[in-house]
Amino acid sequence: MAVQVTKTMTIGELLNTAPQVAPILMEIGMHCLGCPASQAETIEEAAMVHGIDADLLIEKINAALAAEK
């Protein structure tokens, strides 16, 4: 079953479920993926802190995961 990523998932949940998306997060400036604070931060919160549109980020992540099939 494919993972459906949402804005309310934490960075920790995302990386535990789909570690292959780490490069996507890194390319938009989320370089502290292993930091304790980032692990508990939602994708939406992290996007806001980095000035990224959360909806576009979710689309990109879900598209990359769908393309793996």
Tab-separated table of C-alpha atoms in Angstrom:
chain	number	residue	atom	x	y	z
A	1	MET	CA	0.000	0.000	0.000
A	2	ALA	CA	1.369	3.384	-1.003
A	3	VAL	CA	2.047	5.993	1.628
A	4	GLN	CA	-0.138	9.092	1.387
A	5	VAL	CA	1.782	11.976	2.908
A	6	THR	CA	-0.182	14.779	4.573
A	7	LYS	CA	0.744	18.144	6.068
A	8	THR	CA	-0.029	16.881	9.562
A	9	MET	CA	2.577	14.105	9.457
A	10	THR	CA	5.696	14.873	11.422
A	11	ILE	CA	9.075	14.920	9.748
A	12	GLY	CA	9.957	11.924	11.929
A	13	GLU	CA	6.927	9.949	10.739
A	14	LEU	CA	7.666	10.845	7.128
A	15	LEU	CA	11.295	9.768	7.327
A	16	ASN	CA	10.427	6.552	9.171
A	17	THR	CA	7.793	5.708	6.577
A	18	ALA	CA	9.534	6.949	3.442
A	19	PRO	CA	13.229	7.692	4.056
A	20	GLN	CA	13.769	8.007	0.314
A	21	VAL	CA	12.171	11.483	0.408
A	22	ALA	CA	15.038	12.948	2.468
A	23	PRO	CA	16.738	14.382	-0.666
A	24	ILE	CA	13.540	16.282	-1.515
A	25	LEU	CA	13.540	17.878	1.928
A	26	MET	CA	17.264	18.612	1.721
A	27	GLU	CA	16.985	20.312	-1.677
A	28	ILE	CA	14.472	22.836	-0.296
A	29	GLY	CA	16.686	23.709	2.644
A	30	MET	CA	15.563	21.300	5.355
A	31	HIS	CA	19.077	20.224	6.295
A	32	CYS	CA	18.460	19.399	9.957
A	33	LEU	CA	16.344	16.278	9.422
A	34	GLY	CA	17.927	14.440	12.330
A	35	CYS	CA	17.451	17.244	14.856
A	36	PRO	CA	15.126	16.290	17.717
A	37	ALA	CA	12.960	19.358	17.124
A	38	SER	CA	12.472	18.591	13.441
A	39	GLN	CA	11.434	15.027	14.201
A	40	ALA	CA	8.368	16.289	16.097
A	41	GLU	CA	7.572	19.139	13.709
A	42	THR	CA	4.764	18.644	11.195
A	43	ILE	CA	5.545	18.955	7.522
A	44	GLU	CA	3.323	22.032	7.443
A	45	GLU	CA	5.239	23.657	10.333
A	46	ALA	CA	8.604	22.846	8.755
A	47	ALA	CA	7.470	24.249	5.413
A	48	MET	CA	6.308	27.460	7.081
A	49	VAL	CA	9.652	27.896	8.882
A	50	HIS	CA	11.514	27.425	5.595
A	51	GLY	CA	9.202	29.677	3.549
A	52	ILE	CA	7.921	26.792	1.437
A	53	ASP	CA	4.323	26.232	0.304
A	54	ALA	CA	3.285	23.128	2.261
A	55	ASP	CA	0.721	22.038	-0.327
A	56	LEU	CA	3.289	22.127	-3.128
A	57	LEU	CA	5.769	20.220	-0.973
A	58	ILE	CA	3.180	17.524	-0.227
A	59	GLU	CA	2.356	17.276	-3.946
A	60	LYS	CA	6.040	16.861	-4.789
A	61	ILE	CA	6.593	14.201	-2.118
A	62	ASN	CA	3.473	12.231	-3.063
A	63	ALA	CA	4.361	12.443	-6.763
A	64	ALA	CA	7.851	11.099	-6.068
A	65	LEU	CA	6.421	8.241	-3.998
A	66	ALA	CA	3.837	7.425	-6.701
A	67	ALA	CA	6.565	7.378	-9.359
A	68	GLU	CA	8.362	4.594	-7.467
A	69	LYS	CA	5.639	2.097	-8.314
